[in-house]
Coordinates of C-alpha atoms (C1' of nucleotides) in Angstrom, one line a residue:
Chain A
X1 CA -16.9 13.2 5.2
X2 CA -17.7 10.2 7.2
X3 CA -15.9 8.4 9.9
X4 CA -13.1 6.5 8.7
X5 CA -13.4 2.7 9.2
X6 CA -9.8 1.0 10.1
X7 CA -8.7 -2.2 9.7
X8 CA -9.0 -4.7 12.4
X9 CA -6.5 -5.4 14.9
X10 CA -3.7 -7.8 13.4
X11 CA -4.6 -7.7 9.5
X12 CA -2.5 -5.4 7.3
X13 CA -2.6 -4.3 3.6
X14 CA 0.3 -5.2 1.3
X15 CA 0.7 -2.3 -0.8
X16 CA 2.3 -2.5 -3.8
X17 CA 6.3 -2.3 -3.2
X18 CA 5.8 -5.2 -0.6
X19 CA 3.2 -7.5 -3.0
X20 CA 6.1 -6.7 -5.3
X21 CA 8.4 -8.5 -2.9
X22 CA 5.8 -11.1 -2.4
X23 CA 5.3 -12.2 -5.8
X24 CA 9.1 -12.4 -6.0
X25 CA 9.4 -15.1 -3.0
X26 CA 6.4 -16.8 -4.1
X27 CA 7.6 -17.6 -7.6
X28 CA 11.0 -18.4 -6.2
X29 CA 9.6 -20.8 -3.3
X30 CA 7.3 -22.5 -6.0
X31 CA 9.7 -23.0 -8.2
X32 CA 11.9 -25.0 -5.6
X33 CA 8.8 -27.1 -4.7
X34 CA 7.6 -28.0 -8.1
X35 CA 11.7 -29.1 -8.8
X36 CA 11.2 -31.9 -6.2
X37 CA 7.8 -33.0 -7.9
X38 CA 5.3 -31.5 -5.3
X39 CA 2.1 -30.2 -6.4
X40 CA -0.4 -27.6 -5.8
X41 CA -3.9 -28.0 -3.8
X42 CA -6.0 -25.2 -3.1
X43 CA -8.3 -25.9 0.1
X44 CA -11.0 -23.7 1.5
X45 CA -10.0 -21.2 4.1
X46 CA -12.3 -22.5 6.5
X47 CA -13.6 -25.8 7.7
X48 CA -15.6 -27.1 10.0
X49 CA -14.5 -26.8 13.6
X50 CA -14.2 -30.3 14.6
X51 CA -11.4 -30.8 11.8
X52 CA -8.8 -28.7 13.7
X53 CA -9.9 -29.8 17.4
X54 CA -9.7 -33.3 16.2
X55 CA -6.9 -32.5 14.1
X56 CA -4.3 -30.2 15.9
X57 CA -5.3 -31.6 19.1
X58 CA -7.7 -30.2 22.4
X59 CA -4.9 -29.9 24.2
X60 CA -2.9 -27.4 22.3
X61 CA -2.7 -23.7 22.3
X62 CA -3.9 -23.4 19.1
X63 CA -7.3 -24.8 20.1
X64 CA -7.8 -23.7 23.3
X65 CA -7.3 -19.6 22.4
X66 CA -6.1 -18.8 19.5
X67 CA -9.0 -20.2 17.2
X68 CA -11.7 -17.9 15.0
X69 CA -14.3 -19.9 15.4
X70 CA -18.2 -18.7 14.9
X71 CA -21.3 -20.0 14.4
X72 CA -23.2 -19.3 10.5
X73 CA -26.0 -19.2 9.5
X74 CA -27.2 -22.3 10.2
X75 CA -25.5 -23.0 13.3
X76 CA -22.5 -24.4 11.8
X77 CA -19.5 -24.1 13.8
X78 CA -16.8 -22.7 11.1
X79 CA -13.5 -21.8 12.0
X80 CA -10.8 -20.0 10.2
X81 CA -7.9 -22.3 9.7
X82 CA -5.4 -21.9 11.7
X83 CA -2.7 -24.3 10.0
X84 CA -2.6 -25.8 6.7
X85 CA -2.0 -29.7 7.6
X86 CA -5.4 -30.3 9.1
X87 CA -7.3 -28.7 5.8
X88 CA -5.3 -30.8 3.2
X89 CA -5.3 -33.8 5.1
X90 CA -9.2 -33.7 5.5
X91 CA -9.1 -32.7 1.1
X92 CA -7.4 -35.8 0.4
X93 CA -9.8 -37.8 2.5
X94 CA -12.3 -36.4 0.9
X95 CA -11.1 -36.7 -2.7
X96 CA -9.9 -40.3 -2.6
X97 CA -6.6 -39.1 -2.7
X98 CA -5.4 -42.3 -0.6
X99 CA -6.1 -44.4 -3.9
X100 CA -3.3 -42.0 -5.9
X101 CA 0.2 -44.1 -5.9
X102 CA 1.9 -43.0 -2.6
X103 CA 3.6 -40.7 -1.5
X104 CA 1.0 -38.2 -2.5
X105 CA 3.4 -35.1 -2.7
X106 CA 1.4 -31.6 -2.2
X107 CA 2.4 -27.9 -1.7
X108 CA -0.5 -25.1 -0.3
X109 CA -0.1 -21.7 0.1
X110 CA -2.7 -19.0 1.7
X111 CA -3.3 -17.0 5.1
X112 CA -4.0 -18.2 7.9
X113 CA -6.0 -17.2 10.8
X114 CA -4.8 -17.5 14.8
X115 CA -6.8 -14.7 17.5
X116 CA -3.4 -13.8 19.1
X117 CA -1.6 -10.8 20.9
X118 CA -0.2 -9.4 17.7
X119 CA 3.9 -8.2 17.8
X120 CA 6.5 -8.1 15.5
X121 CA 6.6 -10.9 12.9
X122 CA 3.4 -12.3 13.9
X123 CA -0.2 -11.3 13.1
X124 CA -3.5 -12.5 13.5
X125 CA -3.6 -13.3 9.9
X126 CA -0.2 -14.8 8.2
X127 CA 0.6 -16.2 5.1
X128 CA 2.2 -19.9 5.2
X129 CA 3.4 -21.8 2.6
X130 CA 3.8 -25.6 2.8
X131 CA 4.4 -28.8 1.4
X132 CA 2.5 -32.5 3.0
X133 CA 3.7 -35.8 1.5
X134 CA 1.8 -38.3 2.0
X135 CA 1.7 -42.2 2.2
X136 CA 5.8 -42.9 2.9
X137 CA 7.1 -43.6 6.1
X138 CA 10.5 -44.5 5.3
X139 CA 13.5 -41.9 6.6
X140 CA 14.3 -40.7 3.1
X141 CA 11.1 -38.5 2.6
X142 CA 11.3 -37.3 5.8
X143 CA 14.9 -36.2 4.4
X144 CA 13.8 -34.5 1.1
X145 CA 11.1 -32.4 3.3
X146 CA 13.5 -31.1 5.2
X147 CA 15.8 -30.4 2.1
X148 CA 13.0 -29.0 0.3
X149 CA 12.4 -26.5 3.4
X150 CA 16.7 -25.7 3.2
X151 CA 16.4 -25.2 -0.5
X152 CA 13.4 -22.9 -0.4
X153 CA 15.6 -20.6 2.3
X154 CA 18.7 -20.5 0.3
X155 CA 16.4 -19.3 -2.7
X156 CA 15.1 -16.7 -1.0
X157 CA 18.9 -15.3 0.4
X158 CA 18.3 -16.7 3.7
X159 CA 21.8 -17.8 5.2
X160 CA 22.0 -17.3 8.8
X161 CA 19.5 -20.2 9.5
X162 CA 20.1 -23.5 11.6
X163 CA 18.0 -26.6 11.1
X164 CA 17.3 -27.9 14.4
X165 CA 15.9 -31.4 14.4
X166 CA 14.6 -34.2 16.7
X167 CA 12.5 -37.4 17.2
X168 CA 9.6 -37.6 19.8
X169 CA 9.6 -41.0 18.9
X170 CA 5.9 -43.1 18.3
X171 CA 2.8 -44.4 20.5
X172 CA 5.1 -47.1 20.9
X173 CA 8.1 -45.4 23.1
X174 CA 6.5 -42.2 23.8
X175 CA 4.6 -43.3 26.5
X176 CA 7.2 -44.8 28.0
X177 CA 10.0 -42.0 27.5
X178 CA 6.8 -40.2 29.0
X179 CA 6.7 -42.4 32.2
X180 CA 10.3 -42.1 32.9
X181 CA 9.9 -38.2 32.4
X182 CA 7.2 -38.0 34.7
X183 CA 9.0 -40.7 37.6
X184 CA 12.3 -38.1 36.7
X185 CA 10.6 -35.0 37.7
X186 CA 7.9 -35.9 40.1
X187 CA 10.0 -35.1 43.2
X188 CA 10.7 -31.4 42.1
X189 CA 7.2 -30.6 40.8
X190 CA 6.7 -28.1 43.9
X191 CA 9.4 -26.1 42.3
X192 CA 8.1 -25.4 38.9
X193 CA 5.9 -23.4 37.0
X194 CA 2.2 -23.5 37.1
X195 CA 2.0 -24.0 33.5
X196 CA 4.5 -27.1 33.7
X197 CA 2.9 -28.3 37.0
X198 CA -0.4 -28.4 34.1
X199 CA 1.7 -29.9 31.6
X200 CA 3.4 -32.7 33.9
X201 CA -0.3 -33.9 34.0
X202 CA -1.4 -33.1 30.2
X203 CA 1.6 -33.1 28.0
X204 CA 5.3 -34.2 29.8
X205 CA 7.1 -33.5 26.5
X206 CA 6.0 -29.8 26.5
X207 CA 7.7 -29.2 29.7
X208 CA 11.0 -29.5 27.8
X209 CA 10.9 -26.2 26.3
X210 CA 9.7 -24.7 28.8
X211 CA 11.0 -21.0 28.9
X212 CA 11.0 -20.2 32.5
X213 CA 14.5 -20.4 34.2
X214 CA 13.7 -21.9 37.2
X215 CA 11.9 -24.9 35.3
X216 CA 15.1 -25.1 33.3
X217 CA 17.2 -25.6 36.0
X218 CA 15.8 -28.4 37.2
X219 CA 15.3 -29.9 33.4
X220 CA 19.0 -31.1 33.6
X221 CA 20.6 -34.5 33.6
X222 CA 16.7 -35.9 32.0
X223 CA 16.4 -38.4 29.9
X224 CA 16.8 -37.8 26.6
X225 CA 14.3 -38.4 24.1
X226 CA 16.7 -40.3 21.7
X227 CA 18.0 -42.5 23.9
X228 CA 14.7 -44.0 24.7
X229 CA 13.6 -44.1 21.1
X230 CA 12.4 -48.0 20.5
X231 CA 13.9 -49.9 18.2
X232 CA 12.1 -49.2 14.8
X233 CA 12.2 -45.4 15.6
X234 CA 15.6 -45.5 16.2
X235 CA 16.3 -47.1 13.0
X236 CA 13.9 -44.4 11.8
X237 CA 16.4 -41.9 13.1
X238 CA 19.5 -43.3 12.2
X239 CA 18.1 -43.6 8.6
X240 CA 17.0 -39.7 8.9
X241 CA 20.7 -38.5 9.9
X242 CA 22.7 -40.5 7.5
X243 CA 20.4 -39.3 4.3
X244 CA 20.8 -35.2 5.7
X245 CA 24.5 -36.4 6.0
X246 CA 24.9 -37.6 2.2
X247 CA 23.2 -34.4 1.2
X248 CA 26.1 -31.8 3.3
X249 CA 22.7 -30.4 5.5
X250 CA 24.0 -30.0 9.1
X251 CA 21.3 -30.6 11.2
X252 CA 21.7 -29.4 15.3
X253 CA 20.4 -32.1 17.2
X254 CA 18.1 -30.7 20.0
X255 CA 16.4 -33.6 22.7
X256 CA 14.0 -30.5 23.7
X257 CA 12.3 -30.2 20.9
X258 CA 8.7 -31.2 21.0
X259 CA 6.6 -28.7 19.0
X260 CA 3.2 -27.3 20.3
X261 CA 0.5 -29.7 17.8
X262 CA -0.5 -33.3 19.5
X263 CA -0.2 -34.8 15.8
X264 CA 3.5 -35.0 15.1
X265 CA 5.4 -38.5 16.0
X266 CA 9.0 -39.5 15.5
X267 CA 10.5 -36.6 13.6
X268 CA 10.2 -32.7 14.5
X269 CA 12.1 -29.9 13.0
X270 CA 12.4 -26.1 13.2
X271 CA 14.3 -23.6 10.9
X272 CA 15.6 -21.0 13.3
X273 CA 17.0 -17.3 12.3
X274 CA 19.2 -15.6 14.7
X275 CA 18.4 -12.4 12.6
X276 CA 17.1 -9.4 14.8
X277 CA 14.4 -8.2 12.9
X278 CA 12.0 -11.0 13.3
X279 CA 11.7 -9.3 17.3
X280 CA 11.3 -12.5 19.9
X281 CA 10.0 -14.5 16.7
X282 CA 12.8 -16.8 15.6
X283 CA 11.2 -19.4 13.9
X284 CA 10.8 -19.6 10.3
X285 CA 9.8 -22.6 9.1
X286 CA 8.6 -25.8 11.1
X287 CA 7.3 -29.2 10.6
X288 CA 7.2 -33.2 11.4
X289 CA 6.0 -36.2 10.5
X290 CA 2.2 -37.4 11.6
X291 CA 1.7 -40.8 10.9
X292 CA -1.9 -40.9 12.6
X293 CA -3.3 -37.5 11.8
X294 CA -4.9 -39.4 8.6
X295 CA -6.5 -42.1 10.7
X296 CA -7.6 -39.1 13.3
X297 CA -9.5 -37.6 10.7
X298 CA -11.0 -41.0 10.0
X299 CA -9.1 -42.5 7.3
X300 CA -6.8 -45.6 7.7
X301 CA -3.4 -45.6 8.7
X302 CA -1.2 -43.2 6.6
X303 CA 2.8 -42.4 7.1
X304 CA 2.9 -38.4 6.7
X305 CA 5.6 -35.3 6.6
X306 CA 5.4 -31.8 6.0
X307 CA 6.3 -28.5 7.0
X308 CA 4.5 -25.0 7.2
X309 CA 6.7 -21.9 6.3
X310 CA 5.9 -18.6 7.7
X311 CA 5.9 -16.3 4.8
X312 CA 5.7 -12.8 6.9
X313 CA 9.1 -13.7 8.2
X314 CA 10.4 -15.0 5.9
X315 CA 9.5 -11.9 3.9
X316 CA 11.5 -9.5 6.2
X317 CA 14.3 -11.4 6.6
X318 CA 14.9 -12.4 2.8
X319 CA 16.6 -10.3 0.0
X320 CA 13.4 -10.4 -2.0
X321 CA 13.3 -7.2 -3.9
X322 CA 10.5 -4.7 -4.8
X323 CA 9.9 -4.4 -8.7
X324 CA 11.5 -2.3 -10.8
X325 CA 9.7 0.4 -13.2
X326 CA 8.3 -0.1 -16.7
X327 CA 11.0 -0.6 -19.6
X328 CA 8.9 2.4 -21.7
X329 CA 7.5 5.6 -20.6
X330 CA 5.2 7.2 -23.8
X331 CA 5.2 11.0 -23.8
X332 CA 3.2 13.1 -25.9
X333 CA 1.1 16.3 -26.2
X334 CA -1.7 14.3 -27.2
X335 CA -3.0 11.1 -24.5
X336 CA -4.6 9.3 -27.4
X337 CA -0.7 8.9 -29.4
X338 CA 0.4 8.3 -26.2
X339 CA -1.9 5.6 -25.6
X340 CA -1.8 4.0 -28.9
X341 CA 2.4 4.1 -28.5
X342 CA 1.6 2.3 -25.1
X343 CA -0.2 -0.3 -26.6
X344 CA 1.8 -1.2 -29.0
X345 CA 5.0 -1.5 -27.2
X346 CA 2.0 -3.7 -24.8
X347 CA 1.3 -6.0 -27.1
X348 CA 4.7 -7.4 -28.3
X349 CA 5.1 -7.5 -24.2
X350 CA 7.2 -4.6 -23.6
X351 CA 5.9 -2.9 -20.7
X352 CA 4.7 1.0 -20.8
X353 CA 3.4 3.7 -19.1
X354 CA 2.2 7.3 -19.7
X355 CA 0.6 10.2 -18.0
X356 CA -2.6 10.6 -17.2
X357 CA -3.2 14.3 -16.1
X358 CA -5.4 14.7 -13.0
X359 CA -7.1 17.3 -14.9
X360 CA -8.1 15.4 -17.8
X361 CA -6.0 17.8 -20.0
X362 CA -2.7 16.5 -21.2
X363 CA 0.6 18.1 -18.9
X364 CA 3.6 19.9 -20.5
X365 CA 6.1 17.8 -21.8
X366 CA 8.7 19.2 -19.2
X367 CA 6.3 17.1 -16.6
X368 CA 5.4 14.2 -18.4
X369 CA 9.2 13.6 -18.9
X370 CA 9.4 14.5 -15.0
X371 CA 7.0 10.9 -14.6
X372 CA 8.6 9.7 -17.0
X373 CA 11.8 9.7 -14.9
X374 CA 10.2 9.1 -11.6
X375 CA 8.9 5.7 -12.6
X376 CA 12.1 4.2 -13.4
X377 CA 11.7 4.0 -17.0
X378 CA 14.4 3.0 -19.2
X379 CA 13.3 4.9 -22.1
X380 CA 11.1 7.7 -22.8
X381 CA 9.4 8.0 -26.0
X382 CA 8.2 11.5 -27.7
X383 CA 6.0 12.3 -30.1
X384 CA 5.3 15.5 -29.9
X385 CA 3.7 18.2 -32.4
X386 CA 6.6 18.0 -34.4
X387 CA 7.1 13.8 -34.4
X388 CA 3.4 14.0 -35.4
X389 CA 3.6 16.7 -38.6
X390 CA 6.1 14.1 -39.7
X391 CA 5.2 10.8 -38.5
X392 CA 8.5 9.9 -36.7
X393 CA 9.0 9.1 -33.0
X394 CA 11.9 10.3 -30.6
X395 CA 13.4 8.0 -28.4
X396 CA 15.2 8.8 -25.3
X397 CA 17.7 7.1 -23.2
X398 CA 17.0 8.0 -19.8
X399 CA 20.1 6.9 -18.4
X400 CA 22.4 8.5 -20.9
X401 CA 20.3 11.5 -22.2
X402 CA 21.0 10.3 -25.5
X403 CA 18.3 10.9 -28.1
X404 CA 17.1 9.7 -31.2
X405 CA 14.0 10.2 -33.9
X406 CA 12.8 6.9 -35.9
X407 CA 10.2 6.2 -38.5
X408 CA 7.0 5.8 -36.2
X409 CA 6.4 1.9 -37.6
X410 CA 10.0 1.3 -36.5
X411 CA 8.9 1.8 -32.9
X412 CA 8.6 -1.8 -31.8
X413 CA 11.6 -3.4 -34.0
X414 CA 13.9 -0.4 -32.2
X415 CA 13.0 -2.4 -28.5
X416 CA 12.6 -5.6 -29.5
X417 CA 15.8 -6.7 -28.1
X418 CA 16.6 -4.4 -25.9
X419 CA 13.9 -4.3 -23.3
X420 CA 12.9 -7.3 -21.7
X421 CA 9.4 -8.3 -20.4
X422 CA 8.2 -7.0 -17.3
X423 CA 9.8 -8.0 -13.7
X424 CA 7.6 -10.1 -12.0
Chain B
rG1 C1' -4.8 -13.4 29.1
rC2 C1' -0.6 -10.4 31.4
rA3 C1' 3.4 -6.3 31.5
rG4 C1' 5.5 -1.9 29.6
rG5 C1' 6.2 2.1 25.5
rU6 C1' 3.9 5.3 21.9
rG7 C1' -0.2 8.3 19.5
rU8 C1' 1.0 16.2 16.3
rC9 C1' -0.4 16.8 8.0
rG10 C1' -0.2 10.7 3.5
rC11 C1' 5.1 9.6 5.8
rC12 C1' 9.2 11.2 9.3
rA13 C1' 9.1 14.8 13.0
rA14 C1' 9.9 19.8 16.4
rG15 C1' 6.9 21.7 20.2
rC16 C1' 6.8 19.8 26.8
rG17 C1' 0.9 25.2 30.1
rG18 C1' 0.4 31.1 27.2
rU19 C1' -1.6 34.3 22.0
rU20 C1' -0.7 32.8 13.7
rA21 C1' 1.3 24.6 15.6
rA22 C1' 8.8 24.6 13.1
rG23 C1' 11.2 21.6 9.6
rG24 C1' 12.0 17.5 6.1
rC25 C1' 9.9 13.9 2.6
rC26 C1' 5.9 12.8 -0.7
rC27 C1' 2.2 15.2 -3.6
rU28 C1' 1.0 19.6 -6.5
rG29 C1' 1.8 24.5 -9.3
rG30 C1' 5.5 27.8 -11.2
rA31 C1' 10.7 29.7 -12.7
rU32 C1' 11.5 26.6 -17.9
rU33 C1' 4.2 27.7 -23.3
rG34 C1' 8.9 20.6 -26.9
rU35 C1' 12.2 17.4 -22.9
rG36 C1' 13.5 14.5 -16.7
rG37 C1' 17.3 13.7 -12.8
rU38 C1' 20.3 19.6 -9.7
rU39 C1' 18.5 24.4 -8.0
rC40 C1' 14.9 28.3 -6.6
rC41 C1' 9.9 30.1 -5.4
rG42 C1' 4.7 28.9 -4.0
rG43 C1' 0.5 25.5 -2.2
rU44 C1' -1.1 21.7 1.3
rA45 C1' -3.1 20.5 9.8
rU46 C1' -8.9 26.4 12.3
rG47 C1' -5.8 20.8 13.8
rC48 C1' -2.4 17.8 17.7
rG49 C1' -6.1 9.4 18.2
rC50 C1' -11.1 9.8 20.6
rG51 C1' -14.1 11.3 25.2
rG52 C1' -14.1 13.7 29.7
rG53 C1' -11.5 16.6 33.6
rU54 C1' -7.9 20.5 35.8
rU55 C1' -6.8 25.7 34.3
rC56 C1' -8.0 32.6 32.9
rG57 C1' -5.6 29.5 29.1
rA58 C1' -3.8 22.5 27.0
rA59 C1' -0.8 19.3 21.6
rU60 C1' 1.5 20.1 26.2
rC61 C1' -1.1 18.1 33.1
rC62 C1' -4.9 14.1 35.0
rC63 C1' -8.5 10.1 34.1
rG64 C1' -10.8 6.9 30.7
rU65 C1' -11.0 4.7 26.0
rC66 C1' -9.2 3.1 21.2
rA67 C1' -5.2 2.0 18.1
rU68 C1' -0.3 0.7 17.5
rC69 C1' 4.5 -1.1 19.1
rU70 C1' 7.7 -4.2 22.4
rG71 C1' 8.0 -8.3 25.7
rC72 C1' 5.6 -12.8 28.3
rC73 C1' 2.6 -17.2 27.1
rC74 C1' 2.4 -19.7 22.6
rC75 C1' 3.6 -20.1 17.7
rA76 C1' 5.1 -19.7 11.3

RNA sequence: GCAGGUGUCGCCAAGCGGUUAAGGCCCUGGAUUGUGGUUCCGGUAUGCGCGGGUUCGAAUCCCGUCAUCUGCCCCA
């Protein structure tokens, strides 16, 4: 035998029971998107480099470390996307999709790729789903996005989840809430952090969340970024909290929240799990608006909202459950009866299944029926050699033992009825 | 990029320097040559992540390496 080849570090397989649970959140988290009108675009799984530096922004993490980026072929740069925004922002550039009637509402779902120390809930590549509208700037979309994101958690059993929410306000009264950060904490620079002593010069706002105590310590008493929010953003804001309000969602409001891309402007938003299982991850969903992403990428002017969904974990923290076992299991001493049961019961779209002996040679019945059980099946049926001399078929309950022998052409009017089509 | 933990059968896991490497699950065969879920019996690692070293002797100690986990940074 030769070597065996493992998978790279920070990929994993999702084997069976788990795709099981996956197909199960997928159809549940589509279903809550497609209720609010959102619809599906498929975008390539990488782009061109320059769309994400431009895109997410030089500055940011994302960029700077965590990219997969490699040259092809031809000496392209490629890299594996790392986020979803960037990819269908540059699709509906490319497709004219600025002509459509605004707000151009999409949903995307796929992995993506970030080179990162791998722990729990987070790998190097993750599955996100997301939704983008596009072409509305007024507070109510930003409200349905992050209702959409609250419905797709409560359809999934997620409970113990807080929305926290702010506004980082726009190129308008940023740079001046930056100022006044900057004037605020210039005299106690010497006692921060090297990475905030980097941000004070790069990035103010990311000092906020800063996770080092002694940075926090000093963060108190700062100006907050609400209270310096001009006047249009305000209103913005205002508009934003009184539409959540209407709708019974309780956003936390939280001044420190900036988010780690350079495109987002006025509102932010995290969905945050206290749940233990995620490890140090805590984050389940995030997103914001990015009213000049679109012109970034070299289109005009565009209001924009969306959110990205981590699916890994949401995964381990939902109720999502594994699928259940075939509604049939055919038994016989002969594989070809079997087979020919099994596909009739198929095609009226009752699901079966039936042994298929390592050996090529049919089992004993007394095994067959043992698979039958182990699958899960809700009924066994027999034909053995006596169901064959007389052209009948025995039918067994496998929860109540109960048996009983039909007319072999009464096989599929006996289910239909009483089996359902497959789960999932 | 940094800091720790762990690596024995497909999975969980005992062993902690001495001769044939427990056990459980799963899988598989049989008791039961036409009937499952319980029970009983049998089979399945010449091997202890990999490479070196110490030793009369190593899964057990040391070094390196790889993988994995946890945390930091950052993020979904």
């Amino acid at each position: 035998m030769s070597e065996l080849i493992g998978a790279p570090r920070g990929v994993y397989d999702i084997l069976p029971e788990e795709a099981e649970q996956w197909q199960w959140l997928e159809s549940r988290l589509k279903h809550v998107i497609h209720l609010a009108a959102y619809r599906e675009i498929r975008v390539p799984i990488f782009e061109n480099t320059d769309l994400f530096k431009r895109g997410v922004g030089e500055t940011t993490d994302i960029v700077n470390k965590e990219m997969y980026t490699f040259l092809d072929k031809s000496d392209r740069s490629i890299t594996l996307r790392p986020e979803g925004t960037a990819g269908v922002v540059r699709a509906y550039l490319s497709n004219g999709m600025h002509r459509l009637t605004p707000p151009v509402k999409l949903w995307y779902f796929g992995p993506m790729f970030r080179y990162e120390r791998t722990q729990a809930g987070r790998q190097r590549q993750f599955h996100q789903i997301g939704i983008e509208a596009l072409g509305s700037s007024g507070p109510a979309i930003d409200a349905e996005v992050i209702l959409i994101a609250n419905d797709c958690l409560e359809a999934v059993g997620i409970k113990d989840c807080r929305l926290e929410l702010n506004s980082i306000g726009c190129t308008d009264c940023r740079p001046r809430y930056r100022d006044l950060l900057r004037q605020t904490l210039e005299p106690k620079l010497p006692l921060l952090c090297e990475d905030c002593k980097e941000r004070f010069e790069r990035n103010p706002l990311r000092m906020l969340d800063c996770k080092v105590e002694t940075c926090q310590a000093q963060f108190v008493n700062l100006p907050s970024t609400i209270a310096e929010l001009c006047q249009p953003c305000k209103e913005h804001w205002d508009g934003l909290l009184s539409a959540l309000e209407q709708t019974g969602l309780k956003p936390v409001l939280n001044d420190r929240l900036v988010r780690g891309l350079d495109y987002y402007c006025r509102t932010v938003f995290e969905f945050i799990t206290t749940d233990k299982r995620l490890g140090a991850q805590s984050t389940v969903c995030a997103g914001g608006r990015y009213d000049y992403l679109i012109e970034t990428l070299g289109g005009t002017r565009t209001p924009a909202i969306g959110w990205a969904m981590g699916l890994e974990r949401v995964r381990i923290i939902s109720d999502a459950p594994s699928g259940s076992g075939p509604s049939v299991f055919a038994v016989s001493c002969d594989e070809k009866a079997a087979l020919s049961i099994a596909t009739r019961l198929r095609r009226e779209g009752i699901s079966c299944d039936l042994d298929f002996a390592p050996s090529g040679k049919p089992r004993g019945l007394g095994k067959q029926m043992e698979k039958a059980n182990k699958t899960g099946a809700r009924f066994a049926v027999i034909q053995g050699e006596d169901e064959l001399a007389s052209n009948t078929i025995s039918i067994k309950d496998m929860k109540s033992g109960e048996q009983t022998r039909i007319p072999a052409q009464e096989l599929v009017p006996f289910f239909s009825g009483k089996v359902g089509t497959p789960a999932n």
